[in-house]
């Protein structure tokens, strides 16, 4: 059941992040939006643990997933802007 909740929360976080940071060349579709939210949560957890906000075994949570996904969208925009 944990994986299903991770996918659901990842999808919702990805949708909110794409709503807050719109762009033309962003990844779209259900699968990529879900992956964006899940990876955003992982990035936020990793950064939070590196800074000391979260202890070992603690996750970033929903807001952290959104912030991490927005960070990924900013990076994605910078990379695609340089290429194209």
PDB file of N, CA and C in Angstrom:
ATOM      1  N   UNK A   1       0.823  -1.195   0.000  1.00  0.00           N
ATOM      2  CA  UNK A   1       0.000   0.000   0.000  1.00  0.00           C
ATOM      3  C   UNK A   1       0.867   1.259   0.000  1.00  0.00           C
ATOM      4  N   UNK A   2       2.081   1.167   0.526  1.00  0.00           N
ATOM      5  CA  UNK A   2       2.973   2.320   0.595  1.00  0.00           C
ATOM      6  C   UNK A   2       3.361   2.807  -0.793  1.00  0.00           C
ATOM      7  N   UNK A   3       3.585   1.891  -1.717  1.00  0.00           N
ATOM      8  CA  UNK A   3       3.967   2.278  -3.079  1.00  0.00           C
ATOM      9  C   UNK A   3       2.806   2.984  -3.772  1.00  0.00           C
ATOM     10  N   UNK A   4       1.599   2.526  -3.543  1.00  0.00           N
ATOM     11  CA  UNK A   4       0.429   3.167  -4.150  1.00  0.00           C
ATOM     12  C   UNK A   4       0.283   4.595  -3.635  1.00  0.00           C
ATOM     13  N   UNK A   5       0.451   4.796  -2.327  1.00  0.00           N
ATOM     14  CA  UNK A   5       0.383   6.148  -1.760  1.00  0.00           C
ATOM     15  C   UNK A   5       1.509   7.022  -2.298  1.00  0.00           C
ATOM     16  N   UNK A   6       2.686   6.463  -2.475  1.00  0.00           N
ATOM     17  CA  UNK A   6       3.802   7.217  -3.027  1.00  0.00           C
ATOM     18  C   UNK A   6       3.479   7.687  -4.436  1.00  0.00           C
ATOM     19  N   UNK A   7       2.891   6.826  -5.238  1.00  0.00           N
ATOM     20  CA  UNK A   7       2.518   7.188  -6.607  1.00  0.00           C
ATOM     21  C   UNK A   7       1.438   8.262  -6.604  1.00  0.00           C
ATOM     22  N   UNK A   8       0.441   8.115  -5.750  1.00  0.00           N
ATOM     23  CA  UNK A   8      -0.652   9.095  -5.684  1.00  0.00           C
ATOM     24  C   UNK A   8      -0.127  10.453  -5.235  1.00  0.00           C
ATOM     25  N   UNK A   9       0.644  10.475  -4.158  1.00  0.00           N
ATOM     26  CA  UNK A   9       1.189  11.735  -3.648  1.00  0.00           C
ATOM     27  C   UNK A   9       2.167  12.338  -4.665  1.00  0.00           C
ATOM     28  N   UNK A  10       2.969  11.493  -5.313  1.00  0.00           N
ATOM     29  CA  UNK A  10       3.884  11.972  -6.344  1.00  0.00           C
ATOM     30  C   UNK A  10       3.157  12.623  -7.505  1.00  0.00           C
ATOM     31  N   UNK A  11       2.060  12.016  -7.933  1.00  0.00           N
ATOM     32  CA  UNK A  11       1.277  12.587  -9.024  1.00  0.00           C
ATOM     33  C   UNK A  11       0.688  13.936  -8.621  1.00  0.00           C
ATOM     34  N   UNK A  12       0.107  14.008  -7.442  1.00  0.00           N
ATOM     35  CA  UNK A  12      -0.492  15.260  -6.976  1.00  0.00           C
ATOM     36  C   UNK A  12       0.575  16.348  -6.820  1.00  0.00           C
ATOM     37  N   UNK A  13       1.720  15.985  -6.253  1.00  0.00           N
ATOM     38  CA  UNK A  13       2.817  16.954  -6.104  1.00  0.00           C
ATOM     39  C   UNK A  13       3.322  17.408  -7.471  1.00  0.00           C
ATOM     40  N   UNK A  14       3.428  16.500  -8.431  1.00  0.00           N
ATOM     41  CA  UNK A  14       3.859  16.863  -9.777  1.00  0.00           C
ATOM     42  C   UNK A  14       2.881  17.797 -10.466  1.00  0.00           C
ATOM     43  N   UNK A  15       1.595  17.542 -10.315  1.00  0.00           N
ATOM     44  CA  UNK A  15       0.574  18.404 -10.921  1.00  0.00           C
ATOM     45  C   UNK A  15       0.633  19.802 -10.310  1.00  0.00           C
ATOM     46  N   UNK A  16       0.737  19.879  -8.989  1.00  0.00           N
ATOM     47  CA  UNK A  16       0.800  21.186  -8.318  1.00  0.00           C
ATOM     48  C   UNK A  16       2.071  21.932  -8.724  1.00  0.00           C
ATOM     49  N   UNK A  17       3.198  21.218  -8.811  1.00  0.00           N
ATOM     50  CA  UNK A  17       4.453  21.859  -9.209  1.00  0.00           C
ATOM     51  C   UNK A  17       4.356  22.393 -10.629  1.00  0.00           C
ATOM     52  N   UNK A  18       3.752  21.636 -11.533  1.00  0.00           N
ATOM     53  CA  UNK A  18       3.608  22.094 -12.916  1.00  0.00           C
ATOM     54  C   UNK A  18       2.639  23.271 -12.998  1.00  0.00           C
ATOM     55  N   UNK A  19       1.652  23.321 -12.094  1.00  0.00           N
ATOM     56  CA  UNK A  19       0.722  24.444 -12.052  1.00  0.00           C
ATOM     57  C   UNK A  19       1.428  25.705 -11.543  1.00  0.00           C
ATOM     58  N   UNK A  20       2.282  25.552 -10.535  1.00  0.00           N
ATOM     59  CA  UNK A  20       2.983  26.698  -9.952  1.00  0.00           C
ATOM     60  C   UNK A  20       4.151  27.176 -10.807  1.00  0.00           C
ATOM     61  N   UNK A  21       4.727  26.291 -11.617  1.00  0.00           N
ATOM     62  CA  UNK A  21       5.862  26.650 -12.479  1.00  0.00           C
ATOM     63  C   UNK A  21       5.569  26.177 -13.899  1.00  0.00           C
ATOM     64  N   UNK A  22       4.701  26.916 -14.626  1.00  0.00           N
ATOM     65  CA  UNK A  22       4.364  26.491 -15.988  1.00  0.00           C
ATOM     66  C   UNK A  22       5.508  26.771 -16.958  1.00  0.00           C
ATOM     67  N   UNK A  23       5.542  25.989 -18.014  1.00  0.00           N
ATOM     68  CA  UNK A  23       6.571  26.171 -19.042  1.00  0.00           C
ATOM     69  C   UNK A  23       6.188  25.435 -20.306  1.00  0.00           C
ATOM     70  N   UNK A  24       6.840  25.813 -21.399  1.00  0.00           N
ATOM     71  CA  UNK A  24       6.519  25.225 -22.695  1.00  0.00           C
ATOM     72  C   UNK A  24       7.149  23.860 -22.910  1.00  0.00           C
ATOM     73  N   UNK A  25       8.397  23.694 -22.487  1.00  0.00           N
ATOM     74  CA  UNK A  25       9.136  22.480 -22.799  1.00  0.00           C
ATOM     75  C   UNK A  25       9.218  21.529 -21.610  1.00  0.00           C
ATOM     76  N   UNK A  26       8.227  21.572 -20.742  1.00  0.00           N
ATOM     77  CA  UNK A  26       8.231  20.685 -19.580  1.00  0.00           C
ATOM     78  C   UNK A  26       7.706  19.313 -19.963  1.00  0.00           C
ATOM     79  N   UNK A  27       8.158  18.292 -19.252  1.00  0.00           N
ATOM     80  CA  UNK A  27       7.618  16.958 -19.506  1.00  0.00           C
ATOM     81  C   UNK A  27       6.133  16.925 -19.167  1.00  0.00           C
ATOM     82  N   UNK A  28       5.364  16.217 -19.984  1.00  0.00           N
ATOM     83  CA  UNK A  28       3.927  16.160 -19.745  1.00  0.00           C
ATOM     84  C   UNK A  28       3.452  14.719 -19.800  1.00  0.00           C
ATOM     85  N   UNK A  29       2.234  14.521 -19.394  1.00  0.00           N
ATOM     86  CA  UNK A  29       1.658  13.192 -19.357  1.00  0.00           C
ATOM     87  C   UNK A  29       1.594  12.662 -17.936  1.00  0.00           C
ATOM     88  N   UNK A  30       0.737  11.676 -17.742  1.00  0.00           N
ATOM     89  CA  UNK A  30       0.506  11.111 -16.412  1.00  0.00           C
ATOM     90  C   UNK A  30       1.771  10.499 -15.821  1.00  0.00           C
ATOM     91  N   UNK A  31       2.463   9.696 -16.593  1.00  0.00           N
ATOM     92  CA  UNK A  31       3.647   8.986 -16.094  1.00  0.00           C
ATOM     93  C   UNK A  31       4.747   9.979 -15.726  1.00  0.00           C
ATOM     94  N   UNK A  32       5.055  10.926 -16.620  1.00  0.00           N
ATOM     95  CA  UNK A  32       6.132  11.873 -16.347  1.00  0.00           C
ATOM     96  C   UNK A  32       5.792  12.817 -15.203  1.00  0.00           C
ATOM     97  N   UNK A  33       4.528  13.205 -15.070  1.00  0.00           N
ATOM     98  CA  UNK A  33       4.114  14.050 -13.949  1.00  0.00           C
ATOM     99  C   UNK A  33       4.274  13.300 -12.639  1.00  0.00           C
ATOM    100  N   UNK A  34       3.911  12.035 -12.622  1.00  0.00           N
ATOM    101  CA  UNK A  34       4.063  11.216 -11.423  1.00  0.00           C
ATOM    102  C   UNK A  34       5.531  11.046 -11.065  1.00  0.00           C
ATOM    103  N   UNK A  35       6.351  10.748 -12.068  1.00  0.00           N
ATOM    104  CA  UNK A  35       7.785  10.592 -11.827  1.00  0.00           C
ATOM    105  C   UNK A  35       8.380  11.906 -11.316  1.00  0.00           C
ATOM    106  N   UNK A  36       7.928  13.027 -11.865  1.00  0.00           N
ATOM    107  CA  UNK A  36       8.392  14.335 -11.425  1.00  0.00           C
ATOM    108  C   UNK A  36       8.116  14.530  -9.932  1.00  0.00           C
ATOM    109  N   UNK A  37       6.915  14.209  -9.492  1.00  0.00           N
ATOM    110  CA  UNK A  37       6.573  14.367  -8.083  1.00  0.00           C
ATOM    111  C   UNK A  37       7.346  13.425  -7.180  1.00  0.00           C
ATOM    112  N   UNK A  38       7.507  12.178  -7.605  1.00  0.00           N
ATOM    113  CA  UNK A  38       8.227  11.194  -6.792  1.00  0.00           C
ATOM    114  C   UNK A  38       9.704  11.574  -6.686  1.00  0.00           C
ATOM    115  N   UNK A  39      10.310  11.920  -7.810  1.00  0.00           N
ATOM    116  CA  UNK A  39      11.723  12.318  -7.780  1.00  0.00           C
ATOM    117  C   UNK A  39      11.885  13.634  -7.028  1.00  0.00           C
ATOM    118  N   UNK A  40      10.906  14.522  -7.135  1.00  0.00           N
ATOM    119  CA  UNK A  40      10.941  15.761  -6.355  1.00  0.00           C
ATOM    120  C   UNK A  40      10.943  15.486  -4.865  1.00  0.00           C
ATOM    121  N   UNK A  41      10.159  14.507  -4.431  1.00  0.00           N
ATOM    122  CA  UNK A  41      10.151  14.129  -3.017  1.00  0.00           C
ATOM    123  C   UNK A  41      11.491  13.538  -2.600  1.00  0.00           C
ATOM    124  N   UNK A  42      12.086  12.732  -3.471  1.00  0.00           N
ATOM    125  CA  UNK A  42      13.399  12.161  -3.162  1.00  0.00           C
ATOM    126  C   UNK A  42      14.474  13.236  -3.083  1.00  0.00           C
ATOM    127  N   UNK A  43      14.426  14.189  -4.008  1.00  0.00           N
ATOM    128  CA  UNK A  43      15.393  15.293  -3.993  1.00  0.00           C
ATOM    129  C   UNK A  43      15.222  16.132  -2.730  1.00  0.00           C
ATOM    130  N   UNK A  44      13.986  16.451  -2.383  1.00  0.00           N
ATOM    131  CA  UNK A  44      13.732  17.250  -1.184  1.00  0.00           C
ATOM    132  C   UNK A  44      14.169  16.507   0.074  1.00  0.00           C
ATOM    133  N   UNK A  45      13.954  15.215   0.132  1.00  0.00           N
ATOM    134  CA  UNK A  45      14.392  14.417   1.275  1.00  0.00           C
ATOM    135  C   UNK A  45      15.905  14.403   1.365  1.00  0.00           C
ATOM    136  N   UNK A  46      16.567  14.186   0.240  1.00  0.00           N
ATOM    137  CA  UNK A  46      18.028  14.148   0.226  1.00  0.00           C
ATOM    138  C   UNK A  46      18.617  15.489   0.650  1.00  0.00           C
ATOM    139  N   UNK A  47      18.097  16.589   0.069  1.00  0.00           N
ATOM    140  CA  UNK A  47      18.605  17.908   0.432  1.00  0.00           C
ATOM    141  C   UNK A  47      18.310  18.233   1.898  1.00  0.00           C
ATOM    142  N   UNK A  48      17.118  17.879   2.361  1.00  0.00           N
ATOM    143  CA  UNK A  48      16.759  18.133   3.756  1.00  0.00           C
ATOM    144  C   UNK A  48      17.638  17.369   4.728  1.00  0.00           C
ATOM    145  N   UNK A  49      17.968  16.131   4.401  1.00  0.00           N
ATOM    146  CA  UNK A  49      18.860  15.354   5.257  1.00  0.00           C
ATOM    147  C   UNK A  49      20.283  15.883   5.191  1.00  0.00           C
ATOM    148  N   UNK A  50      20.711  16.374   4.031  1.00  0.00           N
ATOM    149  CA  UNK A  50      22.063  16.925   3.897  1.00  0.00           C
ATOM    150  C   UNK A  50      22.209  18.212   4.707  1.00  0.00           C
ATOM    151  N   UNK A  51      21.159  19.012   4.758  1.00  0.00           N
ATOM    152  CA  UNK A  51      21.199  20.274   5.491  1.00  0.00           C
ATOM    153  C   UNK A  51      20.972  20.047   6.989  1.00  0.00           C
ATOM    154  N   UNK A  52      20.291  18.961   7.334  1.00  0.00           N
ATOM    155  CA  UNK A  52      20.026  18.659   8.724  1.00  0.00           C
ATOM    156  C   UNK A  52      18.593  18.913   9.158  1.00  0.00           C
ATOM    157  N   UNK A  53      17.706  19.183   8.202  1.00  0.00           N
ATOM    158  CA  UNK A  53      16.307  19.405   8.527  1.00  0.00           C
ATOM    159  C   UNK A  53      15.584  18.109   8.872  1.00  0.00           C
ATOM    160  N   UNK A  54      16.001  17.015   8.243  1.00  0.00           N
ATOM    161  CA  UNK A  54      15.381  15.717   8.476  1.00  0.00           C
ATOM    162  C   UNK A  54      16.437  14.751   8.986  1.00  0.00           C
ATOM    163  N   UNK A  55      16.013  13.873   9.849  1.00  0.00           N
ATOM    164  CA  UNK A  55      16.905  12.839  10.343  1.00  0.00           C
ATOM    165  C   UNK A  55      16.888  11.635   9.420  1.00  0.00           C
ATOM    166  N   UNK A  56      17.739  10.657   9.705  1.00  0.00           N
ATOM    167  CA  UNK A  56      17.734   9.431   8.903  1.00  0.00           C
ATOM    168  C   UNK A  56      16.371   8.744   8.979  1.00  0.00           C
ATOM    169  N   UNK A  57      15.846   8.362   7.855  1.00  0.00           N
ATOM    170  CA  UNK A  57      14.559   7.681   7.811  1.00  0.00           C
ATOM    171  C   UNK A  57      13.365   8.618   7.736  1.00  0.00           C
ATOM    172  N   UNK A  58      13.571   9.922   7.830  1.00  0.00           N
ATOM    173  CA  UNK A  58      12.473  10.875   7.721  1.00  0.00           C
ATOM    174  C   UNK A  58      12.364  11.354   6.280  1.00  0.00           C
ATOM    175  N   UNK A  59      11.145  11.536   5.830  1.00  0.00           N
ATOM    176  CA  UNK A  59      10.914  12.019   4.480  1.00  0.00           C
ATOM    177  C   UNK A  59      10.541  13.488   4.474  1.00  0.00           C
ATOM    178  N   UNK A  60      10.542  14.072   3.296  1.00  0.00           N
ATOM    179  CA  UNK A  60      10.270  15.491   3.159  1.00  0.00           C
ATOM    180  C   UNK A  60       8.799  15.820   3.344  1.00  0.00           C
ATOM    181  N   UNK A  61       7.910  14.929   2.975  1.00  0.00           N
ATOM    182  CA  UNK A  61       6.484  15.204   3.080  1.00  0.00           C
ATOM    183  C   UNK A  61       5.943  15.819   1.801  1.00  0.00           C
ATOM    184  N   UNK A  62       4.685  16.198   1.853  1.00  0.00           N
ATOM    185  CA  UNK A  62       3.977  16.670   0.677  1.00  0.00           C
ATOM    186  C   UNK A  62       4.508  18.010   0.183  1.00  0.00           C
ATOM    187  N   UNK A  63       4.673  18.969   1.076  1.00  0.00           N
ATOM    188  CA  UNK A  63       5.178  20.283   0.686  1.00  0.00           C
ATOM    189  C   UNK A  63       6.604  20.166   0.153  1.00  0.00           C
ATOM    190  N   UNK A  64       7.411  19.362   0.799  1.00  0.00           N
ATOM    191  CA  UNK A  64       8.770  19.137   0.326  1.00  0.00           C
ATOM    192  C   UNK A  64       8.792  18.515  -1.056  1.00  0.00           C
ATOM    193  N   UNK A  65       7.850  17.609  -1.325  1.00  0.00           N
ATOM    194  CA  UNK A  65       7.758  16.988  -2.649  1.00  0.00           C
ATOM    195  C   UNK A  65       7.429  18.034  -3.709  1.00  0.00           C
ATOM    196  N   UNK A  66       6.561  18.953  -3.383  1.00  0.00           N
ATOM    197  CA  UNK A  66       6.210  20.020  -4.326  1.00  0.00           C
ATOM    198  C   UNK A  66       7.411  20.925  -4.578  1.00  0.00           C
ATOM    199  N   UNK A  67       8.098  21.315  -3.502  1.00  0.00           N
ATOM    200  CA  UNK A  67       9.273  22.177  -3.640  1.00  0.00           C
ATOM    201  C   UNK A  67      10.368  21.464  -4.442  1.00  0.00           C
ATOM    202  N   UNK A  68      10.586  20.184  -4.162  1.00  0.00           N
ATOM    203  CA  UNK A  68      11.568  19.413  -4.915  1.00  0.00           C
ATOM    204  C   UNK A  68      11.202  19.293  -6.381  1.00  0.00           C
ATOM    205  N   UNK A  69       9.923  19.100  -6.670  1.00  0.00           N
ATOM    206  CA  UNK A  69       9.475  19.000  -8.064  1.00  0.00           C
ATOM    207  C   UNK A  69       9.633  20.333  -8.786  1.00  0.00           C
ATOM    208  N   UNK A  70       9.356  21.442  -8.100  1.00  0.00           N
ATOM    209  CA  UNK A  70       9.565  22.759  -8.708  1.00  0.00           C
ATOM    210  C   UNK A  70      11.048  22.970  -8.991  1.00  0.00           C
ATOM    211  N   UNK A  71      11.898  22.560  -8.060  1.00  0.00           N
ATOM    212  CA  UNK A  71      13.340  22.656  -8.268  1.00  0.00           C
ATOM    213  C   UNK A  71      13.759  21.863  -9.502  1.00  0.00           C
ATOM    214  N   UNK A  72      13.207  20.677  -9.662  1.00  0.00           N
ATOM    215  CA  UNK A  72      13.509  19.873 -10.852  1.00  0.00           C
ATOM    216  C   UNK A  72      13.021  20.547 -12.133  1.00  0.00           C
ATOM    217  N   UNK A  73      11.850  21.193 -12.077  1.00  0.00           N
ATOM    218  CA  UNK A  73      11.345  21.890 -13.258  1.00  0.00           C
ATOM    219  C   UNK A  73      12.229  23.077 -13.625  1.00  0.00           C
ATOM    220  N   UNK A  74      12.747  23.777 -12.625  1.00  0.00           N
ATOM    221  CA  UNK A  74      13.656  24.899 -12.888  1.00  0.00           C
ATOM    222  C   UNK A  74      14.931  24.386 -13.556  1.00  0.00           C
ATOM    223  N   UNK A  75      15.470  23.287 -13.030  1.00  0.00           N
ATOM    224  CA  UNK A  75      16.668  22.697 -13.619  1.00  0.00           C
ATOM    225  C   UNK A  75      16.372  22.214 -15.037  1.00  0.00           C
ATOM    226  N   UNK A  76      15.234  21.556 -15.232  1.00  0.00           N
ATOM    227  CA  UNK A  76      14.831  21.088 -16.557  1.00  0.00           C
ATOM    228  C   UNK A  76      14.741  22.254 -17.542  1.00  0.00           C
ATOM    229  N   UNK A  77      14.151  23.366 -17.111  1.00  0.00           N
ATOM    230  CA  UNK A  77      14.046  24.542 -17.973  1.00  0.00           C
ATOM    231  C   UNK A  77      15.402  25.122 -18.330  1.00  0.00           C
ATOM    232  N   UNK A  78      16.331  25.133 -17.380  1.00  0.00           N
ATOM    233  CA  UNK A  78      17.662  25.660 -17.654  1.00  0.00           C
ATOM    234  C   UNK A  78      18.420  24.758 -18.634  1.00  0.00           C
ATOM    235  N   UNK A  79      18.269  23.455 -18.493  1.00  0.00           N
ATOM    236  CA  UNK A  79      18.957  22.525 -19.392  1.00  0.00           C
ATOM    237  C   UNK A  79      18.378  22.584 -20.792  1.00  0.00           C
ATOM    238  N   UNK A  80      17.069  22.611 -20.919  1.00  0.00           N
ATOM    239  CA  UNK A  80      16.456  22.619 -22.248  1.00  0.00           C
ATOM    240  C   UNK A  80      16.631  23.978 -22.924  1.00  0.00           C
ATOM    241  N   UNK A  81      16.756  25.039 -22.159  1.00  0.00           N
ATOM    242  CA  UNK A  81      16.971  26.359 -22.738  1.00  0.00           C
ATOM    243  C   UNK A  81      18.359  26.438 -23.374  1.00  0.00           C
ATOM    244  N   UNK A  82      19.339  25.808 -22.750  1.00  0.00           N
ATOM    245  CA  UNK A  82      20.702  25.811 -23.287  1.00  0.00           C
ATOM    246  C   UNK A  82      20.831  24.932 -24.537  1.00  0.00           C
ATOM    247  N   UNK A  83      20.063  23.864 -24.583  1.00  0.00           N
ATOM    248  CA  UNK A  83      20.118  22.942 -25.732  1.00  0.00           C
ATOM    249  C   UNK A  83      19.437  23.539 -26.948  1.00  0.00           C
ATOM    250  N   UNK A  84      18.214  24.041 -26.747  1.00  0.00           N
ATOM    251  CA  UNK A  84      17.393  24.440 -27.870  1.00  0.00           C
ATOM    252  C   UNK A  84      17.508  25.865 -28.129  1.00  0.00           C
TER     253      UNK A  84
END
